[in-house]
Coordinates of C-alpha atoms in Angstrom, one line a residue:
Chain A
M1 CA 96.2 89.6 140.9
D2 CA 92.5 90.1 140.1
W3 CA 92.1 88.9 137.2
G4 CA 88.4 89.7 137.0
S5 CA 89.1 93.1 136.9
I6 CA 91.9 92.7 134.3
L7 CA 89.5 90.8 132.0
E8 CA 86.7 93.6 132.5
N9 CA 89.1 96.4 131.9
T10 CA 90.4 95.0 128.8
L11 CA 87.1 93.9 127.2
R12 CA 85.7 97.4 128.0
G13 CA 88.8 98.8 126.1
F14 CA 87.5 96.5 123.4
V15 CA 84.1 97.7 123.0
G16 CA 84.1 100.7 125.2
E17 CA 83.6 104.6 124.2
Q18 CA 87.0 105.2 123.4
A19 CA 87.3 102.2 120.9
I20 CA 84.3 104.1 119.3
Y21 CA 85.6 107.5 119.2
F22 CA 89.0 106.4 117.8
A23 CA 87.3 104.0 115.5
L24 CA 85.4 106.8 113.7
A25 CA 88.6 109.1 113.7
A26 CA 90.7 106.0 112.2
I27 CA 88.0 105.2 109.5
G28 CA 88.0 108.9 108.4
L29 CA 91.9 108.8 108.1
N30 CA 91.6 105.4 106.5
I31 CA 89.1 107.4 103.5
H32 CA 92.2 110.0 103.5
F33 CA 95.2 107.9 103.8
G34 CA 94.2 104.4 102.8
Y35 CA 92.2 104.9 100.2
T36 CA 93.3 108.4 98.7
G37 CA 96.8 108.7 99.7
L38 CA 96.4 112.1 101.4
L39 CA 98.5 112.7 104.7
N40 CA 96.1 114.2 106.9
F41 CA 98.0 114.8 110.6
G42 CA 95.6 116.9 111.9
Q43 CA 92.5 114.6 112.6
A44 CA 91.9 115.9 116.1
V45 CA 90.9 119.0 114.0
F46 CA 88.0 117.3 112.6
M47 CA 87.1 115.8 115.7
A48 CA 87.1 119.3 117.5
A49 CA 84.9 120.6 114.8
G50 CA 82.6 118.0 115.2
A51 CA 82.7 118.4 119.2
Y52 CA 82.6 122.2 119.1
G53 CA 79.8 122.3 116.4
L54 CA 77.5 120.5 118.7
A55 CA 78.8 122.4 121.9
L56 CA 78.9 125.8 120.3
T57 CA 75.8 125.8 118.6
V58 CA 73.3 124.6 121.9
V59 CA 75.8 126.3 124.6
Y60 CA 76.4 129.4 122.8
A61 CA 74.2 129.6 119.8
E62 CA 71.8 128.3 122.2
Q63 CA 70.1 126.2 119.3
S64 CA 68.7 122.7 119.4
F65 CA 71.0 119.3 120.2
W66 CA 69.4 118.3 116.3
L67 CA 71.0 121.8 114.8
G68 CA 74.0 121.0 116.6
I69 CA 74.6 117.4 115.5
F70 CA 74.2 119.1 112.1
V71 CA 76.4 121.7 112.6
G72 CA 79.1 119.2 114.3
L73 CA 78.6 116.5 111.6
F74 CA 78.3 118.8 108.3
V75 CA 78.8 122.6 108.5
F76 CA 81.9 122.8 110.7
P77 CA 84.2 119.6 109.1
V78 CA 83.3 120.6 105.7
I79 CA 84.4 124.1 106.4
M80 CA 87.6 122.8 107.9
A81 CA 88.4 120.7 104.8
L82 CA 87.7 123.3 102.6
I83 CA 90.2 125.6 104.6
L84 CA 92.9 123.0 104.7
G85 CA 92.3 121.6 101.1
V86 CA 91.8 124.3 98.7
P87 CA 95.6 125.6 99.4
T88 CA 97.3 122.1 99.8
L89 CA 95.4 119.3 97.3
R90 CA 97.1 120.9 94.5
L91 CA 100.6 120.3 95.7
R92 CA 102.0 117.3 96.8
A93 CA 101.0 115.3 99.3
D94 CA 103.4 116.4 102.1
Y95 CA 101.9 119.9 102.0
L96 CA 98.7 118.8 103.6
A97 CA 100.7 116.8 106.1
I98 CA 102.5 120.4 107.4
V99 CA 99.1 122.1 107.2
T100 CA 96.8 119.6 108.8
I101 CA 99.1 119.2 111.7
A102 CA 99.6 123.5 112.2
A103 CA 95.9 123.8 111.8
A104 CA 95.1 121.4 114.6
E105 CA 97.2 123.1 116.7
I106 CA 95.9 126.5 115.8
V107 CA 92.5 125.5 116.5
R108 CA 93.3 124.0 119.6
L109 CA 95.4 127.1 120.7
F110 CA 92.8 129.2 119.6
L111 CA 89.7 127.6 121.5
R112 CA 92.1 127.6 124.8
S113 CA 92.6 131.4 124.6
P114 CA 90.6 133.3 127.3
K115 CA 90.1 135.8 125.0
W116 CA 87.1 134.3 123.9
D117 CA 86.3 132.6 126.9
S118 CA 82.5 133.7 127.1
V119 CA 82.3 131.7 123.6
T120 CA 84.2 129.0 123.9
G121 CA 84.7 128.7 127.5
S122 CA 88.4 128.5 127.0
S123 CA 90.3 125.9 128.9
D124 CA 87.4 124.6 130.4
G125 CA 85.6 124.1 127.4
L126 CA 81.4 123.9 127.0
G127 CA 79.5 121.0 129.0
Q128 CA 75.9 119.6 129.2
Y129 CA 74.7 120.1 126.0
A130 CA 73.8 116.8 124.9
D131 CA 70.6 116.3 127.5
T132 CA 68.5 115.7 124.6
F133 CA 70.6 112.5 123.4
Y134 CA 69.8 110.9 127.2
E135 CA 66.3 111.5 127.0
F136 CA 66.0 109.2 124.4
S137 CA 67.9 106.4 126.2
P138 CA 65.6 103.5 127.4
F139 CA 68.1 102.7 130.4
E140 CA 68.1 104.0 134.0
P141 CA 71.0 106.4 133.9
R142 CA 72.5 105.4 137.2
T143 CA 71.7 101.7 137.1
R144 CA 74.6 99.1 136.4
Y145 CA 73.9 96.7 133.6
G146 CA 76.0 93.8 133.4
F147 CA 76.9 91.4 130.4
G148 CA 79.3 88.6 131.7
P149 CA 81.8 90.4 133.0
L150 CA 81.4 93.8 131.5
N151 CA 78.8 96.2 133.0
F152 CA 77.9 99.8 132.1
L153 CA 75.9 102.6 133.7
G154 CA 72.5 103.2 131.7
N155 CA 73.8 106.4 129.9
Q156 CA 77.6 104.6 129.2
L157 CA 75.6 102.3 127.5
W158 CA 73.1 104.2 125.4
V159 CA 76.5 105.7 124.2
V160 CA 77.9 102.6 123.5
I161 CA 75.0 101.4 121.7
I162 CA 74.4 104.2 119.5
G163 CA 77.8 104.7 118.9
W164 CA 78.5 101.1 117.6
I165 CA 75.2 101.8 115.3
V166 CA 77.1 104.7 114.1
V167 CA 80.3 102.8 113.2
A168 CA 78.0 99.9 111.7
I169 CA 76.4 102.7 109.3
V170 CA 79.5 104.5 108.5
L171 CA 81.3 100.9 107.5
V172 CA 78.4 100.1 105.3
I173 CA 78.8 104.0 103.6
V174 CA 82.4 103.4 103.3
A175 CA 82.2 99.9 102.0
T176 CA 79.9 100.8 99.3
L177 CA 81.9 103.6 98.0
V178 CA 85.0 102.1 98.2
R179 CA 83.9 99.1 95.8
S180 CA 82.4 102.0 93.7
P181 CA 83.9 103.6 90.6
W182 CA 84.2 106.6 92.8
G183 CA 86.8 104.5 95.1
R184 CA 88.2 103.0 92.4
V185 CA 89.3 106.6 91.1
L186 CA 90.5 107.4 94.7
K187 CA 92.6 104.3 94.7
A188 CA 94.3 105.5 91.4
I189 CA 95.0 108.6 92.4
R190 CA 96.7 106.9 95.7
E191 CA 98.8 105.0 93.7
D192 CA 99.5 107.6 90.9
E193 CA 97.9 111.2 90.4
D194 CA 99.0 112.1 87.0
A195 CA 97.7 108.9 85.7
A196 CA 94.3 109.3 87.1
R197 CA 94.7 112.7 85.4
S198 CA 95.8 111.6 82.0
L199 CA 92.7 109.2 82.0
G200 CA 89.9 112.1 82.4
K201 CA 89.9 112.2 86.4
N202 CA 89.7 115.7 88.0
A203 CA 92.1 114.8 90.9
Y204 CA 91.7 117.9 92.9
F205 CA 88.3 117.3 93.1
Y206 CA 88.2 113.9 94.0
K207 CA 90.7 114.6 96.7
M208 CA 88.6 117.3 97.9
Q209 CA 85.7 114.9 98.3
A210 CA 87.7 112.6 100.4
L211 CA 89.2 115.1 102.4
I212 CA 85.6 116.2 103.4
L213 CA 84.2 112.8 103.6
G214 CA 87.0 111.7 105.9
G215 CA 86.9 114.5 108.2
V216 CA 83.2 114.1 108.4
I217 CA 83.7 110.6 109.6
G218 CA 86.6 112.0 111.9
A219 CA 84.0 114.7 113.1
A220 CA 81.5 112.0 113.8
G221 CA 84.0 110.4 116.1
G222 CA 84.4 114.3 117.8
L223 CA 80.9 114.5 118.3
M224 CA 80.6 111.1 119.8
R225 CA 83.2 111.7 122.1
A226 CA 81.6 115.0 123.1
I227 CA 78.3 113.8 123.7
G228 CA 79.8 110.8 125.5
T229 CA 81.7 112.8 127.9
Q230 CA 79.2 115.9 128.1
S231 CA 82.1 118.1 127.7
A232 CA 84.1 119.5 124.7
Q233 CA 87.6 120.7 126.1
P234 CA 90.3 122.0 123.7
D235 CA 93.2 119.7 125.6
N236 CA 90.4 116.5 124.2
F237 CA 92.0 117.1 120.6
I238 CA 95.4 117.1 121.2
T239 CA 98.0 116.1 118.7
D240 CA 98.4 112.7 120.4
V241 CA 94.6 112.0 119.6
T242 CA 95.5 112.4 115.9
F243 CA 98.5 109.8 116.3
L244 CA 96.5 107.4 118.6
A245 CA 94.2 107.3 115.3
W246 CA 97.0 106.8 113.3
V247 CA 98.5 104.1 115.3
A248 CA 94.7 102.3 115.3
L249 CA 94.4 102.7 111.4
I250 CA 98.4 101.0 111.0
L251 CA 97.4 98.1 113.7
G252 CA 94.4 97.4 111.8
G253 CA 95.6 97.9 108.1
A254 CA 95.5 100.8 105.8
A255 CA 92.6 100.4 102.6
R256 CA 91.0 97.8 104.6
V257 CA 87.5 98.6 105.5
F258 CA 87.4 97.0 109.0
G259 CA 90.9 97.7 109.5
P260 CA 90.5 100.7 111.5
V261 CA 87.7 99.5 113.4
I262 CA 89.7 96.4 114.8
G263 CA 92.7 98.9 115.0
A264 CA 91.1 100.9 117.1
M265 CA 89.4 98.1 119.6
I266 CA 92.8 96.3 119.7
L267 CA 94.4 99.7 120.9
W268 CA 92.3 100.3 123.5
G269 CA 91.9 96.8 124.6
V270 CA 95.8 96.7 124.8
L271 CA 95.9 99.9 126.8
S272 CA 93.6 99.1 129.0
F273 CA 94.7 95.7 129.6
T274 CA 98.5 97.2 130.4
D275 CA 97.0 99.6 132.4
T276 CA 95.3 97.8 134.8
F277 CA 97.8 94.9 134.9
L278 CA 100.7 97.3 135.9
R279 CA 98.7 98.9 138.2
Q280 CA 97.7 95.7 140.0
A281 CA 101.4 94.5 139.6
V282 CA 102.9 97.7 141.5
D283 CA 100.2 97.6 144.2
Q284 CA 101.2 94.0 145.0
D285 CA 104.5 94.6 144.8
I286 CA 104.9 92.0 142.1
I287 CA 106.8 94.9 140.1
P288 CA 108.8 96.4 143.0
T289 CA 108.6 100.3 143.2
S290 CA 112.6 101.0 142.3
I291 CA 111.4 99.5 139.0
M292 CA 108.0 101.3 138.7
E293 CA 105.4 103.3 140.6
G294 CA 101.8 103.4 140.1
T295 CA 101.8 106.8 138.9
Q296 CA 104.2 105.8 136.0
V297 CA 101.4 103.5 134.6
G298 CA 100.0 105.5 132.1
Q299 CA 103.3 106.4 130.4
V300 CA 104.5 103.1 130.5
R301 CA 101.6 101.5 128.6
F302 CA 102.3 103.9 126.0
M303 CA 105.6 102.8 126.0
L304 CA 104.8 99.4 125.5
I305 CA 102.4 100.2 122.4
G306 CA 105.3 102.0 120.9
F307 CA 107.0 98.9 121.4
S308 CA 104.3 96.8 120.1
L309 CA 103.8 98.9 117.2
A310 CA 107.8 98.5 116.6
L311 CA 107.1 94.9 116.6
L312 CA 104.4 95.1 114.3
A313 CA 106.1 97.0 111.9
A314 CA 109.3 94.4 111.8
F315 CA 106.7 91.4 111.3
R316 CA 103.5 92.6 110.3
P317 CA 104.0 96.0 108.4
Q318 CA 100.7 95.4 106.5
G319 CA 98.6 95.4 110.0
I320 CA 96.6 92.9 110.9
F321 CA 94.0 93.0 108.1
G322 CA 96.5 94.3 105.5
N323 CA 97.8 91.9 102.7
R324 CA 101.5 91.8 103.1
D325 CA 102.2 90.9 99.2
E326 CA 99.9 94.1 98.0
M327 CA 102.1 95.8 100.6
A328 CA 105.5 94.9 99.4
L329 CA 104.6 95.7 95.7
D330 CA 105.8 99.5 96.5
D331 CA 109.4 98.0 96.6
R332 CA 109.5 96.5 93.3
Chain B
M1 CA 84.6 104.6 58.2
T2 CA 87.5 103.2 59.5
A3 CA 88.3 100.9 56.8
D4 CA 87.8 104.1 54.5
A5 CA 90.1 106.3 56.4
S6 CA 92.9 103.7 56.7
A7 CA 92.4 103.2 52.8
D8 CA 92.9 106.6 52.1
M9 CA 96.0 106.4 54.5
T10 CA 97.9 105.2 51.6
D11 CA 99.2 108.7 51.4
P12 CA 97.4 111.9 52.8
L13 CA 100.9 113.3 53.1
A14 CA 102.2 113.0 50.0
D15 CA 102.1 116.2 49.0
V16 CA 103.2 117.9 51.9
A17 CA 106.3 119.5 51.8
W18 CA 109.2 118.1 53.5
E19 CA 110.0 121.3 56.1
P20 CA 109.7 121.9 59.7
G21 CA 106.1 123.7 60.6
V22 CA 104.6 122.5 57.3
A23 CA 100.6 122.6 57.1
K24 CA 99.1 119.4 56.4
P25 CA 95.7 118.5 55.0
D26 CA 93.6 117.6 57.9
P27 CA 95.8 118.5 61.2
I28 CA 94.0 117.0 64.4
L29 CA 96.5 118.6 66.5
V30 CA 98.2 122.2 66.0
A31 CA 100.8 123.9 68.1
D32 CA 101.4 127.7 67.7
N33 CA 104.2 129.5 69.2
I34 CA 104.9 127.4 72.2
T35 CA 107.4 128.2 74.5
R36 CA 108.5 126.8 77.7
Q37 CA 111.4 128.2 79.8
F38 CA 113.3 126.3 82.6
G39 CA 115.4 129.0 84.2
G40 CA 117.7 129.9 81.1
L41 CA 116.9 127.0 79.4
K42 CA 114.3 127.3 76.8
A43 CA 113.1 123.7 76.5
V44 CA 110.6 124.0 74.2
D45 CA 110.1 126.8 71.2
V46 CA 108.0 125.3 68.5
D47 CA 106.7 128.0 66.3
H48 CA 104.3 125.8 64.5
L49 CA 103.7 122.0 64.1
E50 CA 100.4 120.2 62.7
I51 CA 99.8 116.4 63.3
Q52 CA 97.9 114.9 60.5
R53 CA 94.8 112.9 61.6
G54 CA 94.6 109.5 61.1
V55 CA 98.6 108.9 60.7
I56 CA 101.5 108.0 63.1
T57 CA 103.8 110.2 63.7
A58 CA 106.9 110.1 65.4
L59 CA 108.7 112.5 67.3
I60 CA 112.3 112.0 67.4
G61 CA 115.5 113.7 68.8
P62 CA 118.5 113.8 70.7
N63 CA 118.2 113.4 74.8
G64 CA 117.1 116.8 76.0
A65 CA 115.7 117.8 72.9
G66 CA 112.6 118.6 74.9
K67 CA 110.4 116.2 73.3
T68 CA 109.0 115.0 77.2
T69 CA 108.2 118.5 77.8
F70 CA 106.4 119.0 74.4
F71 CA 104.2 115.9 75.3
N72 CA 103.4 117.4 78.5
L73 CA 102.7 120.8 77.0
M74 CA 100.3 119.2 74.5
S75 CA 98.4 117.4 77.0
N76 CA 98.3 120.2 79.7
F77 CA 100.5 118.4 82.3
D78 CA 102.6 121.6 81.9
S79 CA 101.4 125.1 80.7
P80 CA 103.6 126.7 78.1
D81 CA 104.8 130.4 78.5
T82 CA 103.3 131.2 75.2
G83 CA 101.3 130.2 72.5
T84 CA 98.3 127.8 72.4
Q85 CA 97.3 124.2 71.0
T86 CA 94.2 123.3 69.4
F87 CA 92.8 119.9 69.4
N88 CA 89.9 119.3 66.7
G89 CA 90.2 123.1 66.3
K90 CA 89.7 123.7 70.2
D91 CA 91.5 126.1 71.6
L92 CA 93.0 124.1 74.8
T93 CA 95.0 126.8 76.5
N94 CA 93.1 126.8 79.6
T95 CA 91.8 123.4 79.4
P96 CA 92.7 120.9 82.5
A97 CA 94.8 117.8 81.9
H98 CA 91.7 115.6 82.7
K99 CA 89.4 117.4 80.5
V100 CA 92.0 117.0 77.7
A101 CA 91.5 113.4 78.1
N102 CA 87.7 113.6 78.1
L103 CA 88.2 115.7 74.8
G104 CA 89.6 112.2 73.4
M105 CA 93.4 112.8 73.6
V106 CA 95.5 110.5 75.7
R107 CA 98.6 109.8 76.9
T108 CA 101.0 107.9 78.2
F109 CA 104.1 108.1 80.7
Q110 CA 107.8 107.5 79.9
L111 CA 108.0 106.0 83.3
T112 CA 105.1 103.6 83.1
K113 CA 102.5 104.5 85.3
A114 CA 100.8 101.5 86.1
L115 CA 98.9 101.5 89.3
S116 CA 100.4 99.1 91.2
K117 CA 98.0 98.3 93.8
M118 CA 95.4 97.8 91.6
T119 CA 93.9 94.9 89.5
V120 CA 94.8 94.9 85.8
M121 CA 91.1 95.0 85.6
D122 CA 90.7 97.8 87.9
N123 CA 93.2 99.8 85.8
M124 CA 91.5 99.0 82.8
K125 CA 88.1 100.2 84.0
L126 CA 89.5 103.1 85.3
G127 CA 90.0 104.2 82.2
A128 CA 86.8 104.3 80.8
V129 CA 85.3 108.0 80.5
G130 CA 81.9 109.1 82.0
Q131 CA 81.3 106.7 84.6
K132 CA 78.1 107.4 86.3
G133 CA 79.5 105.7 89.4
E134 CA 82.2 108.2 89.5
S135 CA 80.2 110.6 91.2
F136 CA 80.3 110.6 95.1
W137 CA 76.2 110.6 95.2
R138 CA 75.6 107.9 92.8
A139 CA 78.5 105.8 94.0
L140 CA 76.4 105.3 97.3
L141 CA 73.4 103.7 94.8
P142 CA 75.4 100.7 93.3
F143 CA 71.8 99.8 91.4
T144 CA 72.7 103.4 89.4
W145 CA 75.9 102.3 87.8
R146 CA 75.9 98.6 87.8
S147 CA 74.8 98.3 84.3
Q148 CA 77.3 100.5 83.0
E149 CA 79.7 99.0 84.8
K150 CA 79.5 95.4 83.4
G151 CA 79.6 97.1 79.9
I152 CA 82.9 98.9 80.9
E153 CA 84.1 95.4 82.2
T154 CA 83.3 93.6 79.1
R155 CA 84.8 96.1 76.9
A156 CA 88.1 95.9 79.0
A157 CA 88.1 92.3 79.2
A158 CA 87.8 92.5 75.4
L159 CA 90.8 94.7 75.2
L160 CA 92.9 92.5 77.7
E161 CA 91.9 89.8 75.3
R162 CA 93.4 91.4 72.4
F163 CA 96.6 92.7 74.3
K164 CA 97.0 89.2 75.1
M165 CA 96.9 89.9 79.0
A166 CA 93.4 88.4 79.8
H167 CA 95.1 85.5 81.9
M168 CA 96.6 88.6 84.0
T169 CA 92.7 90.2 84.8
D170 CA 93.3 89.7 88.4
E171 CA 96.7 90.1 88.9
F172 CA 97.9 93.3 90.6
A173 CA 99.3 95.6 88.5
G174 CA 102.7 96.0 90.5
T175 CA 103.3 92.4 89.7
L176 CA 103.8 92.5 85.8
S177 CA 106.7 92.8 84.1
G178 CA 108.0 96.2 82.6
G179 CA 106.8 95.5 79.4
Q180 CA 103.3 94.0 80.4
R181 CA 102.9 97.6 82.3
K182 CA 103.9 99.5 78.9
L183 CA 100.9 97.1 77.3
L184 CA 98.4 97.7 80.3
E185 CA 99.1 101.3 79.9
M186 CA 98.3 101.4 76.5
A187 CA 95.5 99.1 76.8
R188 CA 94.3 101.3 79.3
A189 CA 94.6 104.6 77.3
L190 CA 91.8 103.0 75.0
M191 CA 89.7 102.7 77.3
V192 CA 89.2 106.3 77.0
E193 CA 88.0 105.5 73.5
P194 CA 90.4 108.5 72.2
E195 CA 90.6 110.1 68.9
L196 CA 94.6 110.9 69.6
V197 CA 97.0 108.4 71.6
M198 CA 100.2 110.3 72.7
L199 CA 103.0 107.5 73.4
D200 CA 105.7 108.8 75.5
E201 CA 108.3 106.1 74.4
P202 CA 106.4 103.0 74.2
M203 CA 109.1 100.9 73.8
A204 CA 111.9 102.0 76.5
G205 CA 112.6 99.2 78.7
V206 CA 110.6 96.6 76.9
N207 CA 112.4 93.1 75.8
P208 CA 112.6 92.7 71.8
A209 CA 110.1 89.9 71.9
L210 CA 107.3 91.9 73.4
T211 CA 108.6 95.1 70.8
Q212 CA 106.8 93.4 67.6
S213 CA 104.0 92.8 69.4
L214 CA 103.9 96.6 71.0
L215 CA 104.4 97.4 67.3
E216 CA 101.5 95.6 65.8
H217 CA 99.3 97.1 68.3
V218 CA 100.4 100.7 67.3
T219 CA 99.8 99.9 64.0
Q220 CA 96.1 98.5 65.0
L221 CA 95.4 101.6 66.3
K222 CA 95.6 103.5 63.2
D223 CA 93.8 100.9 61.3
E224 CA 91.2 101.4 64.1
G225 CA 91.1 105.5 63.0
M226 CA 93.2 106.8 65.8
T227 CA 95.9 109.0 65.1
V228 CA 99.1 108.4 67.1
L229 CA 102.1 110.8 68.1
F230 CA 104.7 109.1 69.9
V231 CA 108.4 109.7 71.0
E232 CA 110.8 107.2 70.2
H233 CA 114.4 106.7 70.6
D234 CA 114.6 103.6 68.5
M235 CA 115.0 104.4 64.7
D236 CA 114.0 100.8 63.7
M237 CA 110.7 101.3 65.4
V238 CA 110.5 104.7 63.8
Q239 CA 111.2 103.7 60.3
E240 CA 108.9 100.4 60.6
I241 CA 105.5 102.0 61.8
S242 CA 105.6 105.8 61.4
D243 CA 103.9 107.7 58.3
W244 CA 105.5 110.9 59.3
V245 CA 108.5 112.1 61.5
V246 CA 108.9 115.4 63.0
V247 CA 112.6 115.7 64.7
M248 CA 113.4 118.2 67.8
A249 CA 116.8 119.4 68.8
E250 CA 117.2 121.9 71.5
G251 CA 113.5 122.8 71.8
R252 CA 112.9 123.6 68.3
I253 CA 111.1 121.3 65.6
I254 CA 114.4 121.2 63.0
A255 CA 113.2 118.7 60.4
E256 CA 109.8 116.7 59.2
G257 CA 109.5 114.4 56.5
P258 CA 108.5 110.6 56.0
P259 CA 110.6 108.5 57.9
A260 CA 112.4 106.9 54.9
T261 CA 114.0 110.8 54.0
I262 CA 114.9 111.9 57.5
G263 CA 117.8 110.2 58.0
E264 CA 119.6 111.9 55.3
N265 CA 118.6 115.5 56.4
Q266 CA 121.4 117.1 57.2
A267 CA 119.9 119.4 60.3
V268 CA 118.9 116.0 61.8
V269 CA 122.5 114.6 61.3
D270 CA 123.6 117.6 62.6
A271 CA 121.5 117.4 65.9
Y272 CA 122.5 113.9 66.5
L273 CA 126.0 113.7 65.9
G274 CA 126.9 117.3 66.0
A275 CA 126.0 118.8 69.5
H276 CA 125.6 115.2 71.3
H277 CA 128.1 112.8 71.0
D278 CA 126.5 110.4 73.1
A279 CA 123.2 110.0 70.6
P280 CA 122.1 107.0 69.2
L281 CA 124.7 105.8 66.4
E282 CA 121.8 104.8 63.7
W283 CA 123.3 107.4 61.2
E284 CA 127.1 106.9 62.0
D285 CA 127.9 105.0 58.6
E286 CA 125.7 108.0 56.4
T287 CA 128.2 110.7 57.9
D288 CA 132.0 111.4 58.1
G289 CA 133.4 111.4 61.4
D290 CA 134.4 114.7 61.0
D291 CA 130.8 116.2 61.0
V292 CA 131.3 115.9 64.9
T293 CA 133.4 118.5 65.1
S294 CA 131.8 120.7 62.3
A295 CA 128.6 120.9 64.1
A296 CA 126.2 124.1 63.5
P297 CA 124.0 124.8 66.7
A298 CA 120.1 123.4 65.8
D299 CA 118.6 126.8 66.0
G300 CA 120.9 127.9 63.1
S301 CA 120.2 124.3 61.1
S302 CA 116.5 125.1 61.4
E303 CA 116.5 128.3 60.1
E304 CA 118.6 127.3 56.9
S305 CA 116.1 124.3 56.5
S306 CA 112.8 126.5 56.7

């Protein structure tokens, strides 16, 4: 067993690109679900809005990268949030859940459709729109930069550094908001919408604001991913993406500022660890092929994630950062 | 001004006739022709009702009389099929529920809505209206709302002190007992600084020890110049604190009058003991058991008495 590479891959999972993308998506969900009680099962559509906002602006409309960032961060996700929120936010929470999960699939299938190939690139998607981003990189694109057991290519390192800076800025904004009277109204709506309304708060309006804010943060995750991979493909935004973001949120603890970030780091750390570990174990016949083959590693690691989630639900339902006593208040 | 109001309050309703829909000298809330139908059931059908300013009005009636529905209609948590209500002369027909609260009319709920995963203090602070920090953009700039927040906190602390809950300031509201939640909900409603407080069964599920203190709090609201309208089942409480009683049965207002007289009203007795065998038994000794069988429908009785 090559413990060095296992350690390297695990660390990379903890701090690498995937953890960043999913941390942002999960912070968005935390605004929706953790603070406001909105059930958004279509966070992938906000990530897609971010990615395609940039890609379409640069590749199809041939506008600047910066305009693309603006469209991807604000225009597309806000429009998406309005489309999803206007008809559903006056209704019970479950309606939003149904509509978001459907909308995410509708948008993805629309983007895949060959009919619009000249615009969206259908299932191949769009690519090479983020060169401007890498022009600012102080690192040599093809040089490896090492940090202890970790090392990144110059471009990857640039994405990771900017990515964590974005996460930090978003966390500061979220922390400020949830400790403000505005955040207090969101929590009140989560606890009991009618009580908030009886005290003069426009619940619909606040839910809309929360849906937009969480959507914009999710779009930031999609944008970072689109920049990091230089490609926006419809199948980057399948339903699994939404649910992995949910896993990150639940793992870290909902309604905690750092919960989704730590959750995303652990999620990808564990996924990378199990991936590398199982692959090596199979290669070296520590796990015989009669039990498992190398090609099955990808699936088995998700089974292990599922199993550990089941354990978490049984022994620490509040997540890593949550407060169990607070969680139990619902059961009274 | 509040002292004056309470001094005058000895009998602002002395000259008011004891009949349903009667006009009051200074109504704060006026309902006109309010109906609400649920399928085939007309849950509320109120021709006219005025709630006098500065007094405590009790809304009573047997189970299913439409009291809570009427409350929901008055506070715009539900919209009537027909009719309008005015608050301080302002038509509330198309006013959303949250704006009703901002106009100075606040309600509580029959099933207490303590915000469990928020502290008692946060529950209280939520009640204050016109908070600058409740705007998204200002929320990002704490210096724009910090000083206002301090003021709100002081006011909340004073109210908690008055409701004897100061020691629970930092507890989660979800850890409070049922009675404490009722107290918290009432205190929180006061953070709105309302003119009219509508309490939906403030005593339901409250232990007797706490009942007395809740009663005192309700009377104190009146002493401070607020108008109180409350729904209640407990006749002892109604007799003790209310200045005026409105009786509903089968969606209609069947009687109005001072609390001492209401038990003698034949329509009320019929409504409680006639149509509903399982109604409270407070009036049992005031009527013959035979009345149970000879009950007139509430609609008919309301026409008789008006």
